Coordinates of C-alpha atoms and ligand atoms in Angstrom, one line a residue:
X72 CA -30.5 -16.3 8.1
X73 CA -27.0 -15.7 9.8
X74 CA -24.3 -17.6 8.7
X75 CA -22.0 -17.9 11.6
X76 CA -18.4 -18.8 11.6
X77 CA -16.6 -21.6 10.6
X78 CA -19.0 -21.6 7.2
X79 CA -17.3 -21.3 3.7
X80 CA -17.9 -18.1 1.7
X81 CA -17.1 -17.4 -1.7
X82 CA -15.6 -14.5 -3.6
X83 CA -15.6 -13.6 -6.9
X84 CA -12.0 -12.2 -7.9
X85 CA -8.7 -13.0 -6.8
X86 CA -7.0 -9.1 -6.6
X87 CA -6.0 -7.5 -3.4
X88 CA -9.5 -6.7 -2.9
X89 CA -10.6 -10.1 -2.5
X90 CA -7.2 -10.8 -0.4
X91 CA -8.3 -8.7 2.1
X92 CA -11.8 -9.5 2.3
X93 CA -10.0 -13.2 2.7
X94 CA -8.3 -12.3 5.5
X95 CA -11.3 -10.5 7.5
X96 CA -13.4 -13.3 7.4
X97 CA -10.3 -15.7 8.1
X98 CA -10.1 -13.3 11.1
X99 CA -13.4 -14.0 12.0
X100 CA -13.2 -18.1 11.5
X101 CA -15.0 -18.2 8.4
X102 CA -13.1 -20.4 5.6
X103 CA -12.9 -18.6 1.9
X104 CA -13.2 -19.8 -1.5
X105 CA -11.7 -17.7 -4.4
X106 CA -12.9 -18.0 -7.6
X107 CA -10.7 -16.5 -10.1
X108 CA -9.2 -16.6 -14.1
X109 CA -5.9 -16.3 -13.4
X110 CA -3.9 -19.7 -11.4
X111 CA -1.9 -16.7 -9.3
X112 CA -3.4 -14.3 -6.8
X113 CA -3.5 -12.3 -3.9
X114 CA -6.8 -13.4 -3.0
X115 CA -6.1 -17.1 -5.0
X116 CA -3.1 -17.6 -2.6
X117 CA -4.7 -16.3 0.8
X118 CA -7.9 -18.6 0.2
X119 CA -8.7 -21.8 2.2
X120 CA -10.0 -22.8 -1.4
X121 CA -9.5 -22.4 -5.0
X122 CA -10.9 -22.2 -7.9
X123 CA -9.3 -21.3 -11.4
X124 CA -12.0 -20.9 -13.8
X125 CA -13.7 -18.0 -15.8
X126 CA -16.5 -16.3 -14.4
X127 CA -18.7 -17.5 -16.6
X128 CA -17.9 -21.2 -16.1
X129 CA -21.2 -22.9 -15.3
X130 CA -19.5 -25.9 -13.8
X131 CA -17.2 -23.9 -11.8
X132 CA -20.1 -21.9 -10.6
X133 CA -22.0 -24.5 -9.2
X134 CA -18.6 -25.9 -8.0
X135 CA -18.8 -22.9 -6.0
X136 CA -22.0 -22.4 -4.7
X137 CA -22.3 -26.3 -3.7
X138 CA -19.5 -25.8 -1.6
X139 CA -19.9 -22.0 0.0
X140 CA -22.6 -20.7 2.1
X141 CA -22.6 -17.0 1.1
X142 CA -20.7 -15.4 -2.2
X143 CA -19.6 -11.9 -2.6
X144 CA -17.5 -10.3 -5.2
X145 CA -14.5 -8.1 -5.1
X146 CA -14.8 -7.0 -8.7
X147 CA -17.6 -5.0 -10.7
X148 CA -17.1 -6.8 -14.2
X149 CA -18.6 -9.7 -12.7
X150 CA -21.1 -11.2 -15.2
X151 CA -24.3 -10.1 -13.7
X152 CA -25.6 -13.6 -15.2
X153 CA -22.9 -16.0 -13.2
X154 CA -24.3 -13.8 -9.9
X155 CA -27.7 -14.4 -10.9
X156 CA -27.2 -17.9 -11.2
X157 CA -25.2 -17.8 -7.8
X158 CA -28.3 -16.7 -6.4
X159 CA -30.7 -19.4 -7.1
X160 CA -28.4 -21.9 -4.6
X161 CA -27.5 -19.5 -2.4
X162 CA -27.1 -15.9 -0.5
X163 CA -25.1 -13.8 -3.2
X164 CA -24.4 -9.8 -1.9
X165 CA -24.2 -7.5 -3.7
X166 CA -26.7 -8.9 -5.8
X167 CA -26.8 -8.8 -9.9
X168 CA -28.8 -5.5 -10.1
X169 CA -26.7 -3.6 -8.5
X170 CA -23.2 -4.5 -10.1
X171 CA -24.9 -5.0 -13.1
X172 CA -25.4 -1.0 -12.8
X173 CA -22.0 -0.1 -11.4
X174 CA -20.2 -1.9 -13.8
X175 CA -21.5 -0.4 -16.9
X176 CA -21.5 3.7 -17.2
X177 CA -24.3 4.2 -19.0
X178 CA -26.5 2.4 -16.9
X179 CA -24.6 3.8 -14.1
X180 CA -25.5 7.6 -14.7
X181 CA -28.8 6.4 -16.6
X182 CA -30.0 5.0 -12.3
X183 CA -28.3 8.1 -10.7
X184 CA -30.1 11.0 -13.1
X185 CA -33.0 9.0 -13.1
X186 CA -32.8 9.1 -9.0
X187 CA -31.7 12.9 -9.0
X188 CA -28.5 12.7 -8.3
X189 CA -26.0 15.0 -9.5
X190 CA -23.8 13.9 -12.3
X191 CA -21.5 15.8 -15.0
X192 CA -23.0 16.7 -17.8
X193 CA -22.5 13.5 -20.4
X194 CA -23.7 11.7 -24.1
X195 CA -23.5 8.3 -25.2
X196 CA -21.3 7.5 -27.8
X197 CA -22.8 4.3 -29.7
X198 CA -21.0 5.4 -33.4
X199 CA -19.1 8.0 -35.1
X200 CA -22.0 9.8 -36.1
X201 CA -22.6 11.0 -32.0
X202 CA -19.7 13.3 -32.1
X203 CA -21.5 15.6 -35.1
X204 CA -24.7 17.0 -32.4
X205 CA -24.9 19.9 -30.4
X206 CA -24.8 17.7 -27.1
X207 CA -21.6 16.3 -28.1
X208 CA -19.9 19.7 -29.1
X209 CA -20.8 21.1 -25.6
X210 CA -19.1 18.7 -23.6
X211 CA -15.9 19.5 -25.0
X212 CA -13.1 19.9 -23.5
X213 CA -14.7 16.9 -22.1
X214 CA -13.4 13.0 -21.2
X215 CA -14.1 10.0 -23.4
X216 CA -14.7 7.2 -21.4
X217 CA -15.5 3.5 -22.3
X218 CA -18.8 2.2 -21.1
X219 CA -17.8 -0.9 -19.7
X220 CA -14.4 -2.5 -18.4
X221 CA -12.5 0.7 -17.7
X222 CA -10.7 1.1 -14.5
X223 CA -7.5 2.8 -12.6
X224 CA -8.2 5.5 -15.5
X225 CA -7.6 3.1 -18.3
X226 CA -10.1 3.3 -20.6
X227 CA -10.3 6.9 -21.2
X228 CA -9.0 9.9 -23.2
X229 CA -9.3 13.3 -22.6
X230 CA -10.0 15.5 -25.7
X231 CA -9.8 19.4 -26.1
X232 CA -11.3 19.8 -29.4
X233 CA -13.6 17.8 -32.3
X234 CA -10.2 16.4 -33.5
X235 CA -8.7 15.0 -30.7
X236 CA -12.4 13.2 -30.3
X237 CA -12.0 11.5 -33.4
X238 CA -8.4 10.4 -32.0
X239 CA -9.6 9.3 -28.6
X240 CA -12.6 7.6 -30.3
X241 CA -10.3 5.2 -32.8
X242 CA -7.8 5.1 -29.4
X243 CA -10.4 3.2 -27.7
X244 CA -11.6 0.9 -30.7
X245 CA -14.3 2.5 -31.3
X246 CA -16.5 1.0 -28.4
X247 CA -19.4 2.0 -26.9
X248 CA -18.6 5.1 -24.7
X249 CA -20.0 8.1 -22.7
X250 CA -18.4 11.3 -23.0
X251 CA -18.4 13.6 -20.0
X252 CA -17.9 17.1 -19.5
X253 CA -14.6 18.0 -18.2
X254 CA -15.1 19.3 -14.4
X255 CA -13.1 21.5 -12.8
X256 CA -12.5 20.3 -9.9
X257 CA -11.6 21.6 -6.7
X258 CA -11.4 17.8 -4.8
X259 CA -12.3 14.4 -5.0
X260 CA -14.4 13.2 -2.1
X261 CA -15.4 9.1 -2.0
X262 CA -17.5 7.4 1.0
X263 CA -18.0 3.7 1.7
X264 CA -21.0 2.7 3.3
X265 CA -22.3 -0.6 4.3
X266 CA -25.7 -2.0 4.5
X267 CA -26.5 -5.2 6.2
X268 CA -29.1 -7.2 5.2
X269 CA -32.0 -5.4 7.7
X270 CA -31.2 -2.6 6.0
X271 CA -29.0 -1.0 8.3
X272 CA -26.3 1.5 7.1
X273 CA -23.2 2.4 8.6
X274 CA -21.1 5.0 6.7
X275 CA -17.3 5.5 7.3
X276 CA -15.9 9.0 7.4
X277 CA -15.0 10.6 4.5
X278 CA -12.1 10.5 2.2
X279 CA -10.4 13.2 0.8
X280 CA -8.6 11.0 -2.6
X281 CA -5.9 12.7 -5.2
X282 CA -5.3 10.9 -8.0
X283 CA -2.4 11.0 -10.9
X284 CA -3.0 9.6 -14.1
X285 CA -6.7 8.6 -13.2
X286 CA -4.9 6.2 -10.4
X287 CA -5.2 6.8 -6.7
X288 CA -2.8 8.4 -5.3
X289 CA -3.2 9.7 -1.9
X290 CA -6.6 9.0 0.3
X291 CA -6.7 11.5 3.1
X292 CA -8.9 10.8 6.0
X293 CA -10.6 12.6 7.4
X294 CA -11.0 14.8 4.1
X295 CA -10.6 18.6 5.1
X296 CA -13.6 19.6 4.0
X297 CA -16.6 21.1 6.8
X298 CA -18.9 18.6 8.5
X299 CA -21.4 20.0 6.4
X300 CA -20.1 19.0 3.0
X301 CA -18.9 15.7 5.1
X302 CA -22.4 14.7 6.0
X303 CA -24.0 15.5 2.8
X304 CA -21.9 13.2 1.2
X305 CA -22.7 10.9 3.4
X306 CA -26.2 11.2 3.2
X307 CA -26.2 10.7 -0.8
X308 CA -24.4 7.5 -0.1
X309 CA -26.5 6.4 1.9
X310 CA -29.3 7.3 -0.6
X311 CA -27.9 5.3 -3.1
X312 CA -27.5 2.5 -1.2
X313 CA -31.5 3.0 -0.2
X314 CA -32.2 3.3 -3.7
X315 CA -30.2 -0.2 -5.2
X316 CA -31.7 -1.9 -2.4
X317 CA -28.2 -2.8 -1.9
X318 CA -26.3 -5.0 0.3
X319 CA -22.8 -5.2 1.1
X320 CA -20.2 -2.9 0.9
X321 CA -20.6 0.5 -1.7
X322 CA -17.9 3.1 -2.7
X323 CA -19.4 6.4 -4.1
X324 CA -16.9 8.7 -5.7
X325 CA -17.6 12.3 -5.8
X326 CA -16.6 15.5 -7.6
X327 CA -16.5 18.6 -5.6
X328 CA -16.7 21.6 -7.6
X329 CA -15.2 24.9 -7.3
X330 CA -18.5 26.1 -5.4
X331 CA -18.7 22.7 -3.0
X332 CA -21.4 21.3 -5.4
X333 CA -21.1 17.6 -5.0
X334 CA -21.6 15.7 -8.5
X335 CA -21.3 11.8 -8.1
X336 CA -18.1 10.9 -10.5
X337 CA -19.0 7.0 -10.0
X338 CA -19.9 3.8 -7.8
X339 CA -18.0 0.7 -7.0
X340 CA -20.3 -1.9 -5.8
X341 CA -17.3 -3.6 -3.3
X342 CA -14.6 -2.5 -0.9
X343 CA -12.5 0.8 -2.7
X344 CA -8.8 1.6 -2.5
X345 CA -10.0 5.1 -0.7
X346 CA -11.2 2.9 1.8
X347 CA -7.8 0.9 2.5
X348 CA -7.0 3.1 5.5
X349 CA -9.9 1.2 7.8
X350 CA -7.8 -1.4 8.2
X351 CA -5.4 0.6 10.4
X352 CA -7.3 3.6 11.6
X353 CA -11.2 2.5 12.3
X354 CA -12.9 0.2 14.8
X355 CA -14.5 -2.1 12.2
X356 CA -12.8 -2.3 8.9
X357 CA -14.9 -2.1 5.3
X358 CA -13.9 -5.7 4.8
X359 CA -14.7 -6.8 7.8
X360 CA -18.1 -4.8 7.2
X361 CA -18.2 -6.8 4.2
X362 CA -18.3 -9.9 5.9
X363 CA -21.1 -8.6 8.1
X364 CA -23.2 -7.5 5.5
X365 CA -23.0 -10.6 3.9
X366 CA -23.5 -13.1 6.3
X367 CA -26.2 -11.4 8.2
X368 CA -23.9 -10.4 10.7
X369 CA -25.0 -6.9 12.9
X370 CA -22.9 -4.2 11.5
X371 CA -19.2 -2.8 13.6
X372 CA -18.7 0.6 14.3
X373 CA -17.0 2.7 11.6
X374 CA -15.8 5.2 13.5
X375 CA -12.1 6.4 13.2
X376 CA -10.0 6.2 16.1
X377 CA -6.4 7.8 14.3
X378 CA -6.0 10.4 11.5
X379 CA -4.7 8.5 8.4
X380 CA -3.1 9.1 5.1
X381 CA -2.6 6.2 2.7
X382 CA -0.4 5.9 0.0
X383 CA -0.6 3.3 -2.7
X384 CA 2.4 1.9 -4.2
X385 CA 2.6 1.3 -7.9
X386 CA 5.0 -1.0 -10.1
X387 CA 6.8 2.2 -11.3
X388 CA 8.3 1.8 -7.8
X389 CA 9.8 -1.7 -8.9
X390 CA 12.0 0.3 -11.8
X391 CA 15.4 -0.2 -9.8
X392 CA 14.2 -3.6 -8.0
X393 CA 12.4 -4.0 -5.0
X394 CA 12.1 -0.5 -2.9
X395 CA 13.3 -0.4 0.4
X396 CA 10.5 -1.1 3.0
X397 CA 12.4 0.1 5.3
X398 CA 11.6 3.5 4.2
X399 CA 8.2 2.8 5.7
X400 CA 8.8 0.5 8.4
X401 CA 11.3 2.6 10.1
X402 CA 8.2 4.9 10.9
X403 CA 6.3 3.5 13.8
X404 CA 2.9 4.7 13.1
X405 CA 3.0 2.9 9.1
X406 CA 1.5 0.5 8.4
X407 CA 2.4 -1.3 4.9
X408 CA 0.4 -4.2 2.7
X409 CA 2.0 -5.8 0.1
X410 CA -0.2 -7.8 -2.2
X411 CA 2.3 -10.6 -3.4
X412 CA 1.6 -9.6 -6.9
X413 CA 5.1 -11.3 -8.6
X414 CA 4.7 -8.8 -11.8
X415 CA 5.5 -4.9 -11.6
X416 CA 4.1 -3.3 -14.2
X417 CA 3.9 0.7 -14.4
X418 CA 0.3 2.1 -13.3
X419 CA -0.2 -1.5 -11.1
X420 CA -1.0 -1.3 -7.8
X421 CA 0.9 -3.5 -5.8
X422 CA 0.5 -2.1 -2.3
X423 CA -0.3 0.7 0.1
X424 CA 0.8 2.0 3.0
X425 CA -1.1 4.3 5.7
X426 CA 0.5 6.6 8.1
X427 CA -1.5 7.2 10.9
X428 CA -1.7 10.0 13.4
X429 CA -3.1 8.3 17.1
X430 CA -3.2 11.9 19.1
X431 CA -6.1 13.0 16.8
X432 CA -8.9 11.6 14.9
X433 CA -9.2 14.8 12.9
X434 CA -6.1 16.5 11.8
X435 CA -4.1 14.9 9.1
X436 CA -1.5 17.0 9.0
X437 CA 1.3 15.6 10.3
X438 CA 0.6 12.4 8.8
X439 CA 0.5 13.6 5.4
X440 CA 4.0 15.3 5.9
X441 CA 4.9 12.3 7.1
X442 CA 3.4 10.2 4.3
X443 CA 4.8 11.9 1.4
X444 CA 8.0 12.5 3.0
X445 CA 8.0 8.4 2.8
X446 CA 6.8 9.0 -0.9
X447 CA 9.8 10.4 -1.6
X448 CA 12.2 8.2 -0.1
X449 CA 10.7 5.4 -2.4
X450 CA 10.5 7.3 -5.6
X451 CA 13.9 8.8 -5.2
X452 CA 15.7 5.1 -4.6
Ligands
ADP21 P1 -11.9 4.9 -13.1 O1 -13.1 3.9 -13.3 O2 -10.7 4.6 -13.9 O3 -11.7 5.2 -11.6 P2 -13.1 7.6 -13.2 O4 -14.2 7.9 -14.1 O5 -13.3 7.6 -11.7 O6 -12.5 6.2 -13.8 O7 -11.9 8.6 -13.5 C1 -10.6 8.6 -12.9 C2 -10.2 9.9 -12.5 O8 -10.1 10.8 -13.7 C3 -11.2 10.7 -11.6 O9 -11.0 10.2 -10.3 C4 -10.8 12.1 -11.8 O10 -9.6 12.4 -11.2 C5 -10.5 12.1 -13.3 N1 -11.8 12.5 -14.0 C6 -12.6 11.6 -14.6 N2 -13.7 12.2 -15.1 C7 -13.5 13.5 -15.0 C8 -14.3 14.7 -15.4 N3 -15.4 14.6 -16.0 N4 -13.7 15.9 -15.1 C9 -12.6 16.0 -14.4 N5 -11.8 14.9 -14.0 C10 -12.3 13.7 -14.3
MG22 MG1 -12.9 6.1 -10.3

């Protein structure tokens, strides 16, 4: 079944995410309900509806589904059981499987070994006691990381030695976590693809991320790596995709080791902040692919028309007030979102930019120059 314009859809999530996904379908005449916790949002305030409940709110669920056609989710920590329920009144994508694997690691790497894709080495830390085996000793220096709820790198510790284990473990609260190997890397690869409800797949190029602090810092697009490393990462995207039987939009991060090995770091079963720049520099953007995919609409091309760099801005920007925009807008080929969020906080994303480069749809050269030179306007402010 297509649902055409003019229907209402639901998302799950209020964040920037779920803003811009409001605005794509906006774009395309659908109207938007938001379901989110907190009364103000990017996505709350963008909506042509609102709903301020917890996710786990039965009445608010079927408040939802009576009143949209489709519902999709801009946020993995979803209860798999409220999208399950969505489902019984109505088309939900992605469906519960598939976030319900994304959003916890252990399932998450339990689905991709069990598939055969390549992971970093990793244990599962249920108690104390898991840190005194072999398998535990040879991950070290290795990266705790909590099993469910973690994101933007919060959530995990890095430890060198047994001691600083034992620290990271009592850090985190002593949850349930998986500890993984630490990689040396040589980049960071990540590739959204979409898959409509026929099953057809659409991948957009590939992006080439650098992160500080576990945060995003920089998404450059397309990544210099060769076509061959390019496709392949495609193609295990696309796999994955196959292999959830998914629908909607999927982000899969990758490792690149020093030797080009590609090891799958993780999956986000929604639109990704390394896929911001499709906004501005591809024919069909992933929220707009989004939309497709979950109202049954035929997939738009991804193709990128412009070289692109995207920046994202963090509250640490906010330390001496509000930056000067101008610093971006006074560069024709930038494009800058702002996501309304009224708090600053250091680490919080509260906008990106993305310089693009129309003379090529290859080299990112010059728009990288050009993007950190902006960078470092703002940060020195
Ligand atoms: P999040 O859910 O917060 O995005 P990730 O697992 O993707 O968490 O980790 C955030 C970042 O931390 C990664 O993008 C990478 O830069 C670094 N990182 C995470 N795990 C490893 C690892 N095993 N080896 C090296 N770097 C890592
Ligand atoms: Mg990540």
């Amino acid at each position: 079944m297509r649902i055409t314009p003019g229907a209402m859809l639901g998302v799950l999530g209020g964040g920037q995410l779920g803003c811009m996904f409001v605005m794509a379908a906006q774009q395309m005449g659908y109207r938007v309900t938001v379901l989110d916790p907190s009364l103000d949002s990017p996505a709350g305030r963008t909506a042509d509806d609102f709903i301020c409940a917890d996710y786990a709110d039965q009445s608010a669920l079927e408040k939802l589904s009576s009143q949209c056609a489709a519902i999709t989710t801009e946020f993995e920590n979803i209860p798999a059981n409220s999208l399950r329920k969505l489902a019984k009144s109505c088309v939900v994508s992605p469906d519960a499987y598939s976030v319900s694997i994304a959003q916890n690691r252990i399932a998450e790497k339990q689905f991709l070994g069990t598939h055969g894709f390549a992971i970093a080495p990793f244990a599962v830390i249920q108690q104390q006691d898991d840190f005194a085996t072999q398998d535990a000793a040879d991950l070290l220096p290795g990266i705790l990381k909590v099993s469910q709820f973690g994101y933007d790198g919060k959530g995990q510790k890095s430890a060198a030695d047994e001691t600083e284990l034992a620290a990271a473990y009592a850090q985190l609260n002593h949850s349930v976590c998986v500890l993984e190997k630490f990689m040396p890397l040589k980049s960071e690869l990540s590739v959204v693809v979409a898959r409509g409800r026929d099953g057809e797949l659409k991948t957009f190029p590939v992006s080439e991320n650098q992160h500080i602090n576990g945060i995003l810092d920089i998404s450059i697009v397309p990544a210099r790596i060769s076509q061959e490393l390019a496709e392949q990462a495609q193609a295990i995207a696309c796999k994955i995709a196959e292999k959830l039987d998914y629908q909607g939009v999927l982000c899969v991060e990758f490792f690149v080791l020093q030797n080009d090995e590609l090891l799958i770091n993780e999956i986000a079963p929604r639109p990704h902040n390394s896929g911001h720049y499709s906004i501005n520099a591809c024919i069909t953007s992933q929220f707009e692919q989004q939309v497709r995919t979950l109202c049954g609409l035929p997939l738009g091309a991804s193709t990128q028309h412009s070289a692109a760099v995207m920046v994202n801005l963090l509250g640490d920007l906010w330390q001496n007030g509000e930056p000067d925009w101008n610093l971006v807008l006074q560069n024709p080929l930038a494009k800058l979102h702002l996501y309304g969020k009224t708090e600053a906080r250091p680490g919080r994303k509260m906008g990106h930019y993305t310089v693009l480069n129309t003379d090529t749809d290859t080299d990112t050269d010059t728009a990288l120059q050009e993007a950190i030179a902006i960078k470092k306007q703002l940060e020195h402010h």
